[in-house]
Coordinates of C-alpha atoms in Angstrom, one line a residue:
M1 CA -113.5 -28.4 66.9
G2 CA -112.6 -25.0 65.5
S3 CA -111.6 -21.9 67.5
L4 CA -113.5 -18.9 68.7
A5 CA -111.5 -15.7 69.0
A6 CA -112.3 -13.3 71.9
P7 CA -114.5 -10.5 70.6
A8 CA -112.8 -7.1 70.6
I9 CA -115.4 -5.0 72.4
P10 CA -114.7 -1.3 72.7
S11 CA -117.1 -0.6 75.6
L12 CA -117.7 -3.3 78.2
P13 CA -120.9 -3.4 80.2
P14 CA -120.5 -4.5 83.8
S15 CA -120.7 -8.3 84.5
R16 CA -123.1 -9.7 87.0
I17 CA -121.2 -10.2 90.3
I18 CA -122.6 -11.2 93.6
G19 CA -120.5 -11.1 96.8
K20 CA -122.4 -13.4 99.2
E21 CA -120.6 -12.2 102.3
A22 CA -122.8 -9.3 103.3
R23 CA -120.5 -7.3 105.5
F24 CA -119.0 -3.9 105.5
R25 CA -115.3 -3.2 105.1
S26 CA -113.4 0.0 105.4
A27 CA -112.1 1.5 102.1
E28 CA -108.9 2.4 103.9
R29 CA -108.3 -1.3 104.7
G30 CA -108.6 -2.3 101.1
G31 CA -111.2 -5.0 101.5
P32 CA -114.3 -5.4 99.5
F33 CA -117.1 -2.8 100.0
C34 CA -120.2 -4.8 100.8
F35 CA -123.8 -3.7 101.0
R36 CA -126.9 -5.9 100.8
Q37 CA -124.7 -8.9 99.7
R38 CA -123.0 -6.9 96.9
C39 CA -119.3 -6.3 97.1
R40 CA -116.8 -4.2 95.2
T41 CA -113.0 -4.4 95.6
N42 CA -111.1 -1.3 96.4
P43 CA -108.4 -1.1 93.7
Q44 CA -106.3 1.4 95.7
N45 CA -105.3 -0.9 98.6
Q46 CA -104.5 -4.5 98.0
E47 CA -103.3 -7.2 100.4
S48 CA -99.7 -8.4 99.9
I49 CA -98.5 -11.9 99.4
A50 CA -97.5 -13.5 102.7
G51 CA -93.9 -13.2 103.8
G52 CA -91.3 -10.5 104.3
R53 CA -92.9 -7.1 104.8
N54 CA -90.8 -5.2 102.2
A55 CA -91.2 -7.9 99.5
G56 CA -94.9 -8.1 100.2
A57 CA -95.4 -4.4 99.9
A58 CA -93.5 -4.4 96.6
L59 CA -95.8 -7.0 95.2
R60 CA -98.8 -5.0 96.4
D61 CA -97.5 -2.0 94.5
A62 CA -96.6 -4.0 91.4
A63 CA -99.9 -5.5 90.6
T64 CA -103.3 -4.0 91.3
G65 CA -106.7 -5.3 90.1
K66 CA -110.2 -3.8 90.3
S67 CA -113.4 -5.8 90.3
T68 CA -116.4 -4.2 88.7
M69 CA -119.8 -4.9 90.2
M70 CA -122.6 -6.4 88.1
K71 CA -126.1 -5.5 89.2
R72 CA -128.4 -8.5 89.3
R73 CA -131.8 -8.2 87.7
N74 CA -134.7 -9.7 89.6
F75 CA -136.6 -11.3 86.8
L76 CA -139.6 -12.6 88.7
T77 CA -140.2 -9.1 90.1
T78 CA -140.0 -7.7 86.6
V79 CA -142.6 -10.2 85.5
A80 CA -144.8 -9.3 88.4
M81 CA -144.7 -5.6 87.6
A82 CA -145.5 -6.3 84.0
G83 CA -149.2 -6.8 84.3
G84 CA -149.3 -8.4 87.8
A85 CA -149.5 -11.9 86.3
L86 CA -146.6 -13.6 88.1
A87 CA -148.6 -16.8 88.7
A88 CA -149.4 -17.3 85.0
P89 CA -147.5 -20.3 83.6
G90 CA -146.5 -18.5 80.4
Y91 CA -144.8 -15.7 82.4
L92 CA -143.1 -18.2 84.6
R93 CA -141.6 -19.9 81.6
I94 CA -140.3 -16.5 80.3
A95 CA -138.8 -15.7 83.7
R96 CA -137.0 -19.1 83.9
A97 CA -135.7 -18.7 80.4
A98 CA -134.3 -15.3 81.2
E99 CA -132.6 -16.4 84.4
P100 CA -128.8 -15.7 84.4
L101 CA -126.4 -18.6 84.2
R102 CA -124.6 -18.6 87.6
V103 CA -120.9 -19.6 88.1
G104 CA -118.5 -19.2 90.9
A105 CA -115.2 -17.3 91.1
L106 CA -113.4 -18.6 94.1
Y107 CA -110.2 -16.6 94.7
S108 CA -108.6 -14.9 97.7
Q109 CA -109.9 -11.4 98.1
T110 CA -108.1 -11.1 101.5
G111 CA -105.0 -12.5 103.0
G112 CA -101.5 -13.0 101.7
L113 CA -102.4 -14.3 98.2
S114 CA -105.0 -11.7 97.5
V115 CA -102.8 -9.4 95.4
V116 CA -102.4 -12.1 92.8
E117 CA -105.8 -13.8 93.1
K118 CA -107.8 -10.6 92.8
M119 CA -106.2 -10.3 89.3
L120 CA -107.4 -13.8 88.4
S121 CA -110.9 -12.9 89.6
S122 CA -110.8 -9.8 87.4
A123 CA -109.8 -11.8 84.4
V124 CA -112.8 -14.1 84.9
Q125 CA -115.1 -11.2 85.2
L126 CA -113.6 -9.5 82.1
A127 CA -114.3 -12.7 80.1
A128 CA -117.8 -12.9 81.5
S129 CA -118.5 -9.3 80.5
E130 CA -117.3 -9.8 77.0
I131 CA -119.4 -12.9 76.6
N132 CA -122.5 -11.2 78.0
A133 CA -121.9 -8.2 75.7
A134 CA -121.9 -10.7 72.7
G135 CA -125.2 -12.3 73.8
G136 CA -124.3 -14.6 76.7
V137 CA -124.3 -18.4 76.7
L138 CA -127.3 -20.0 75.0
G139 CA -129.0 -16.7 75.3
R140 CA -128.4 -16.4 79.0
Q141 CA -126.3 -13.8 80.8
I142 CA -123.5 -15.0 83.0
E143 CA -123.8 -14.1 86.7
V144 CA -120.5 -14.4 88.6
I145 CA -120.7 -15.2 92.3
V146 CA -117.5 -14.1 93.9
E147 CA -116.3 -15.9 97.0
D148 CA -113.2 -15.2 99.1
G149 CA -110.8 -18.1 99.8
A150 CA -109.0 -15.8 102.2
S151 CA -105.6 -17.4 101.3
D152 CA -106.5 -20.4 103.5
P153 CA -107.2 -23.9 102.1
K154 CA -109.8 -24.6 104.8
T155 CA -111.7 -21.5 103.8
F156 CA -111.5 -22.4 100.2
A157 CA -113.1 -25.8 101.0
E158 CA -115.9 -24.1 103.0
K159 CA -116.6 -21.6 100.2
A160 CA -116.5 -24.3 97.5
Q161 CA -119.1 -26.2 99.5
K162 CA -121.2 -23.1 99.7
L163 CA -121.0 -22.5 95.9
V164 CA -121.7 -26.1 94.9
I165 CA -124.3 -27.0 97.6
S166 CA -126.0 -23.8 98.7
D167 CA -125.7 -21.7 95.5
K168 CA -126.1 -24.9 93.3
V169 CA -123.6 -23.7 90.7
E170 CA -122.3 -26.4 88.3
T171 CA -119.0 -24.6 87.5
V172 CA -116.5 -22.8 89.6
F173 CA -113.5 -20.9 88.2
G174 CA -110.9 -20.7 91.0
C175 CA -108.0 -21.6 93.2
H176 CA -104.5 -20.6 92.6
T177 CA -102.3 -22.8 94.7
S178 CA -102.1 -26.6 94.7
A179 CA -103.0 -26.5 98.4
S180 CA -106.3 -24.8 97.7
R181 CA -107.0 -27.0 94.7
K182 CA -106.5 -30.2 96.7
A183 CA -108.6 -28.8 99.6
V184 CA -111.7 -28.3 97.3
L185 CA -111.2 -31.3 95.0
P186 CA -113.2 -33.8 97.2
I187 CA -116.2 -31.5 97.2
F188 CA -116.2 -31.2 93.4
E189 CA -115.8 -35.0 93.0
R190 CA -118.3 -35.9 95.6
R191 CA -121.0 -33.5 94.3
N192 CA -120.1 -33.9 90.6
A193 CA -119.4 -30.2 89.9
M194 CA -116.7 -28.8 87.6
L195 CA -113.6 -26.8 88.7
F196 CA -111.7 -24.8 86.1
Y197 CA -108.2 -24.3 87.4
Q198 CA -106.0 -21.9 85.5
T199 CA -102.6 -22.1 87.3
H200 CA -99.6 -24.1 86.1
Y201 CA -98.9 -26.9 88.5
E202 CA -96.8 -29.9 89.3
G203 CA -99.0 -32.5 87.6
F204 CA -99.7 -35.9 89.2
E205 CA -103.5 -35.4 89.2
C206 CA -106.2 -36.9 87.1
S207 CA -109.7 -35.8 88.0
R208 CA -112.8 -36.0 85.9
N209 CA -114.1 -32.9 87.8
V210 CA -111.3 -30.5 87.0
V211 CA -110.3 -28.8 83.7
Y212 CA -106.6 -27.9 84.0
L213 CA -105.8 -24.8 82.0
G214 CA -102.2 -24.1 83.1
A215 CA -98.9 -25.7 82.1
V216 CA -97.7 -29.0 83.5
P217 CA -94.1 -30.0 83.9
N218 CA -93.6 -31.3 80.3
H219 CA -94.6 -27.8 79.1
Q220 CA -92.1 -26.0 81.4
L221 CA -89.2 -28.4 81.8
S222 CA -89.0 -30.8 78.8
N223 CA -87.8 -28.0 76.6
Y224 CA -86.2 -25.9 79.3
I225 CA -83.6 -28.2 80.8
P226 CA -82.2 -29.4 77.4
W227 CA -82.1 -25.7 76.3
I228 CA -80.1 -24.7 79.4
I229 CA -77.6 -27.5 78.8
E230 CA -77.3 -27.2 75.1
T231 CA -77.7 -23.5 74.4
L232 CA -76.4 -21.9 77.6
G233 CA -73.8 -24.7 78.0
K234 CA -74.5 -25.2 81.7
K235 CA -73.7 -28.5 83.4
K236 CA -74.1 -28.1 87.1
F237 CA -77.5 -27.2 88.5
F238 CA -78.3 -25.8 91.9
I239 CA -82.0 -26.5 92.5
V240 CA -83.7 -24.2 95.0
G241 CA -87.4 -23.9 95.9
S242 CA -90.1 -23.1 98.4
N243 CA -90.9 -25.9 100.7
Y244 CA -94.2 -27.4 99.4
V245 CA -95.5 -29.8 96.8
Y246 CA -95.1 -27.8 93.6
P247 CA -91.3 -27.0 93.9
R248 CA -90.5 -30.5 95.1
E249 CA -92.3 -32.3 92.3
M250 CA -90.8 -29.9 89.7
A251 CA -87.4 -30.7 91.1
K252 CA -88.1 -34.4 90.7
V253 CA -88.9 -34.0 87.0
S254 CA -85.9 -31.7 86.6
K255 CA -83.4 -34.2 88.0
S256 CA -84.3 -36.9 85.5
L257 CA -84.0 -34.4 82.6
I258 CA -80.7 -33.0 83.9
E259 CA -79.3 -36.5 84.2
A260 CA -80.7 -37.5 80.8
G261 CA -78.9 -34.4 79.3
G262 CA -75.5 -35.5 80.6
A263 CA -75.4 -32.8 83.3
E264 CA -75.6 -33.0 87.1
W265 CA -77.5 -31.3 90.0
V266 CA -75.2 -30.4 92.8
A267 CA -77.8 -29.4 95.4
D268 CA -81.6 -29.5 96.0
E269 CA -82.5 -26.9 98.7
Y270 CA -85.7 -25.5 100.2
L271 CA -86.8 -22.6 102.4
E272 CA -90.3 -22.1 103.8
L273 CA -92.9 -20.1 101.9
G274 CA -92.5 -16.4 102.6
H275 CA -88.9 -16.8 103.7
S276 CA -87.1 -13.4 103.3
E277 CA -83.6 -14.1 104.6
W278 CA -81.6 -15.5 101.7
A279 CA -78.0 -14.6 102.6
V280 CA -77.2 -18.2 103.7
M281 CA -78.8 -19.8 100.7
V282 CA -77.0 -17.5 98.2
N283 CA -73.7 -18.3 100.0
K284 CA -74.4 -22.0 99.4
I285 CA -74.9 -21.3 95.7
K286 CA -71.6 -19.4 95.5
D287 CA -69.7 -22.2 97.3
S288 CA -71.4 -25.1 95.4
G289 CA -69.6 -24.9 92.1
A290 CA -72.9 -24.6 90.3
D291 CA -73.0 -22.8 87.0
V292 CA -76.8 -22.3 86.8
V293 CA -79.6 -22.0 89.4
L294 CA -82.9 -23.7 88.7
S295 CA -85.4 -21.8 90.8
N296 CA -88.8 -23.1 91.9
V297 CA -89.1 -20.3 94.5
V298 CA -92.6 -19.0 94.9
G299 CA -94.3 -15.8 96.0
D300 CA -92.6 -12.8 97.6
S301 CA -89.6 -15.0 98.5
I302 CA -88.7 -14.6 94.8
I303 CA -88.1 -10.9 95.4
S304 CA -85.9 -11.4 98.5
F305 CA -83.9 -14.2 96.6
Y306 CA -83.1 -12.2 93.5
R307 CA -82.2 -9.1 95.4
E308 CA -79.8 -11.0 97.7
F309 CA -78.4 -12.8 94.6
K310 CA -77.4 -9.5 93.0
N311 CA -76.4 -7.8 96.3
Q312 CA -73.8 -10.6 96.9
G313 CA -72.2 -9.8 93.5
L314 CA -73.5 -12.8 91.5
S315 CA -74.0 -12.2 87.8
Q316 CA -76.7 -13.5 85.6
D317 CA -74.1 -13.8 82.9
Q318 CA -72.0 -16.1 85.0
I319 CA -74.6 -18.1 87.0
P320 CA -78.0 -17.4 85.5
I321 CA -81.2 -18.0 87.5
C322 CA -83.5 -20.1 85.3
A323 CA -87.0 -20.1 87.0
T324 CA -90.3 -21.8 86.6
V325 CA -92.4 -19.3 88.6
T326 CA -90.9 -15.8 88.3
S327 CA -93.3 -13.7 86.3
E328 CA -94.0 -10.1 85.3
I329 CA -95.5 -9.5 88.8
E330 CA -92.4 -10.4 90.7
I331 CA -90.1 -8.6 88.2
A332 CA -92.0 -5.4 88.7
A333 CA -92.1 -5.8 92.4
M334 CA -88.3 -6.5 92.9
G335 CA -87.1 -3.9 90.3
A336 CA -86.2 -5.1 86.8
E337 CA -82.5 -4.6 87.4
Y338 CA -82.4 -7.5 89.8
A339 CA -83.7 -10.0 87.2
A340 CA -82.3 -8.7 84.0
G341 CA -80.5 -11.5 82.2
S342 CA -82.3 -14.3 84.0
Y343 CA -84.8 -16.7 82.4
T344 CA -88.3 -18.1 83.0
S345 CA -90.2 -20.9 81.1
F346 CA -93.9 -20.1 80.6
P347 CA -96.5 -20.6 77.9
Y348 CA -97.5 -16.9 78.1
F349 CA -95.5 -13.7 78.5
M350 CA -96.9 -10.2 78.4
S351 CA -94.4 -9.3 75.7
I352 CA -95.8 -11.8 73.2
D353 CA -96.3 -9.8 70.0
R354 CA -99.7 -10.8 68.7
P355 CA -102.6 -8.5 67.9
E356 CA -104.8 -10.7 70.1
N357 CA -102.4 -10.2 73.0
L358 CA -102.1 -6.4 72.5
S359 CA -105.9 -6.1 72.4
F360 CA -106.2 -8.3 75.5
I361 CA -103.8 -6.2 77.5
E362 CA -105.6 -3.0 76.4
R363 CA -109.1 -4.5 77.4
Y364 CA -107.8 -5.8 80.7
R365 CA -106.3 -2.5 81.7
A366 CA -109.5 -0.7 80.8
F367 CA -111.6 -3.2 82.8
V368 CA -109.5 -2.8 86.0
N369 CA -109.1 1.0 85.3
D370 CA -105.3 0.8 85.5
P371 CA -103.3 1.9 82.4
K372 CA -100.2 0.2 83.8
A373 CA -101.8 -3.1 84.9
I374 CA -99.7 -6.2 84.3
T375 CA -100.8 -9.4 82.6
Y376 CA -99.1 -12.8 83.2
H377 CA -99.5 -16.5 82.6
S378 CA -102.1 -17.5 85.1
L379 CA -104.2 -14.3 84.4
E380 CA -104.3 -15.1 80.7
A381 CA -105.5 -18.7 81.4
A382 CA -108.1 -17.3 83.9
Y383 CA -109.4 -15.3 81.0
F384 CA -109.5 -17.9 78.2
Q385 CA -110.9 -20.7 80.4
V386 CA -114.3 -18.9 80.5
F387 CA -114.5 -19.0 76.7
L388 CA -113.6 -22.7 76.6
W389 CA -116.4 -23.3 79.2
K390 CA -118.8 -21.3 77.1
Q391 CA -118.0 -23.3 74.0
A392 CA -118.4 -26.6 75.9
I393 CA -121.9 -25.6 77.0
E394 CA -122.9 -24.5 73.5
K395 CA -121.6 -27.8 72.1
A396 CA -123.4 -29.9 74.7
G397 CA -126.6 -27.7 74.9
D398 CA -126.6 -28.2 78.6
I399 CA -125.0 -26.6 81.7
T400 CA -124.6 -29.8 83.9
A401 CA -121.2 -31.0 85.0
D402 CA -121.5 -34.1 82.9
A403 CA -122.4 -32.1 79.8
I404 CA -119.6 -29.6 80.3
R405 CA -117.0 -32.4 80.9
E406 CA -117.8 -34.0 77.6
G407 CA -118.4 -30.8 75.8
V408 CA -115.0 -29.3 76.7
R409 CA -113.0 -32.2 75.4
G410 CA -111.1 -31.1 72.3
Q411 CA -112.3 -27.5 72.5
T412 CA -109.9 -24.9 71.0
F413 CA -109.5 -21.2 71.5
D414 CA -107.3 -18.5 70.0
A415 CA -106.0 -17.2 73.4
P416 CA -104.0 -13.9 73.7
G417 CA -100.7 -15.8 73.8
G418 CA -101.6 -18.3 71.0
P419 CA -103.9 -21.2 70.3
V420 CA -104.9 -23.6 73.1
K421 CA -106.8 -26.9 73.2
V422 CA -108.3 -29.0 76.0
D423 CA -107.0 -32.5 75.7
E424 CA -109.7 -35.1 74.8
D425 CA -108.1 -37.6 77.2
N426 CA -107.0 -35.9 80.4
L427 CA -108.8 -32.5 80.5
H428 CA -105.4 -30.7 80.6
T429 CA -104.6 -28.1 78.1
W430 CA -102.3 -28.0 75.1
V431 CA -100.1 -24.8 75.3
T432 CA -97.0 -23.6 73.6
P433 CA -93.8 -23.7 75.6
N434 CA -91.8 -20.4 75.6
I435 CA -88.5 -19.4 77.3
G436 CA -88.2 -15.7 78.1
Q437 CA -85.1 -13.7 79.2
W438 CA -85.9 -10.8 81.4
Q439 CA -84.8 -7.4 80.1
A440 CA -84.0 -4.1 81.7
D441 CA -87.5 -2.8 81.1
G442 CA -89.1 -5.5 83.1
Q443 CA -90.4 -7.4 80.1
S444 CA -89.2 -10.7 78.6
K445 CA -87.5 -11.4 75.3
I446 CA -88.7 -14.7 73.9
V447 CA -85.4 -16.6 73.2
S448 CA -87.0 -20.0 72.5
A449 CA -90.5 -21.0 71.4
Y450 CA -92.1 -24.2 70.2
P451 CA -93.8 -23.8 66.8
E452 CA -97.1 -25.2 68.1
P453 CA -99.0 -26.3 71.3
V454 CA -97.7 -29.4 73.0
K455 CA -99.8 -32.3 74.4
P456 CA -100.1 -32.1 78.3
L457 CA -98.6 -35.1 80.1
P458 CA -99.4 -34.6 83.8
Y459 CA -97.5 -37.8 84.8
S460 CA -94.3 -37.2 82.7
G461 CA -92.3 -37.4 85.9
Y462 CA -93.4 -41.1 86.2
G463 CA -92.6 -41.9 82.5
E464 CA -95.9 -40.9 80.8
T465 CA -95.5 -40.3 77.1
A466 CA -97.9 -39.4 74.3
E467 CA -97.8 -43.1 73.3
N468 CA -98.2 -44.4 76.8
L469 CA -100.9 -42.3 78.6
F470 CA -101.5 -42.7 82.4
C471 CA -104.4 -40.3 82.6
T472 CA -107.2 -40.8 80.1
A473 CA -110.9 -40.2 79.8
S474 CA -111.4 -43.5 81.8
G475 CA -109.3 -42.2 84.7
L476 CA -105.9 -42.8 86.0
D477 CA -104.2 -46.2 85.3
T478 CA -102.6 -46.7 88.6
T479 CA -100.9 -49.9 87.4
K480 CA -98.4 -47.7 85.5
L481 CA -97.3 -45.7 88.5

C-alpha cells in the first residue's frame, strides 16, 4: 500500500477543463462564461443554496469558489503541423500516447446547490492541476470535463449519461446529495463506469461502481452519541432534521446508540429542505424537556434554525446543538455568534493543525484566488479522491473501470486532515472521527479525536460490525438485512 503525500507546488499551471455546454452567460448573472465549448465560472456572483432568501444570500457570501480554465491541446493538429505527416503510423502512435486522460466533474454550477458544489469542483480541479504539474498519470495529463447538474437529480442523470456514453469517460468525480447520487447510480452500474463520491452520507449502499470517500454513520455517530452522554452528561435528545433520506437514516442509527447508552430521545421532528421559519420548532424544543438537540438539518435551513434558537434565548451551555451537517460554510454564513458553543462531528475541520492542512488551505485559496476561502469536510475529500484515483491507475496500469476498482482497494493517502484508506472490502473510506466545538472566531476546537482512522461500516444501522460485514468485495449480503 503506502501513502503518497500531495506535492507542495508553489505555482500551479491551469488544469485542462472543458465545459461542453456551449452557451453564453452574463457575467452579472454569475453563471459560467462559455465560448466555443469552454466555460469559466464567475467567482464574484454565486448562486445560493435553495431556501429562505436571507439565509441563501448569507451562504453565497460565505463561500465563493473560482474555476480556472484549462486550454486543451489539439494533439493531432500539432502532429499534422510538424511535417505534414498526420497519416504516418508512427506519428499517430505518438499522438495517441500524448492524448490527455479525460475525467468528468459533475457538480451543480447553477441552481440552489451551486454555491457548495462549485467549491467541490474547484477542489477536483486543484488536485488535477497538481498532478499534471508533477507529470500527470502514467505520463498523461488529466483533462477535466465539467458538467452542470443544475441542482436537479434528473439533470445529474442526463449529464452522467453524457459523460459516460458520449464522452466515454471511465471515471466521474461528482454529486453532492444522496438524491443526485442515487439518480446517476444506475447509469454507472449499467455502463460499468466509476463514480467517486466525496460527501458523507447515510450509508445503506454497496455498489461496485462507486468509491465512497466521505464519512458513514459509524464515523459520525458511534463516537459522538456516547461522548454526548458521557462527557456532556446529556440524557434527553431532541432529534431534528430536514425531510429526506440522509437525516432520517442518521436518526435511525442515532436512536439505537442513544438507547444503548442509557439515554432517551424525546422527539424526532422534520421540516422540508430550505424551510426558513423555525419559531414553532424551537418552541417545541423548549417545551420538550430535552437537554440536547441532535441536528441533522441540512443546507440554508441550518442558518435559520441556529439564529432562531439564539433569538429565543436558548443557550448552547444549557441545551447544546450537536450537529452532523453544520460546517464552516454555514457558520460563516449565519455569523459565528449564533453557533459558538455548539458541536459538530466530522472527520475534517479547517482548524486541524497539521502542516499538510495549512499547506492545502493556502494552495486552495491561491487556486480560487480568494485569500479568505473556506475549506470543509466534503471539499477536502473532493481533493484527496483524485490522488487515490491516480494511485489506483498507476497500480493497475490501466484506466478502465474494472482496473480502477481493483487498483483503488487498500490505497492510502496522507490527506490534509490526516491519513485515509479505501477499504478493500466495501470501497468506502477509513477516516478519523473528530468532534469540534464551534468558537467565537467561526472555527472549531477539536474536543475529541480518535487516534487513527476507523473502518467504514455502511450498514452499521442494521447491525454490521467489523467482524460481521454486510458489504464486501462480492457485493451486499442481503440475507443479513
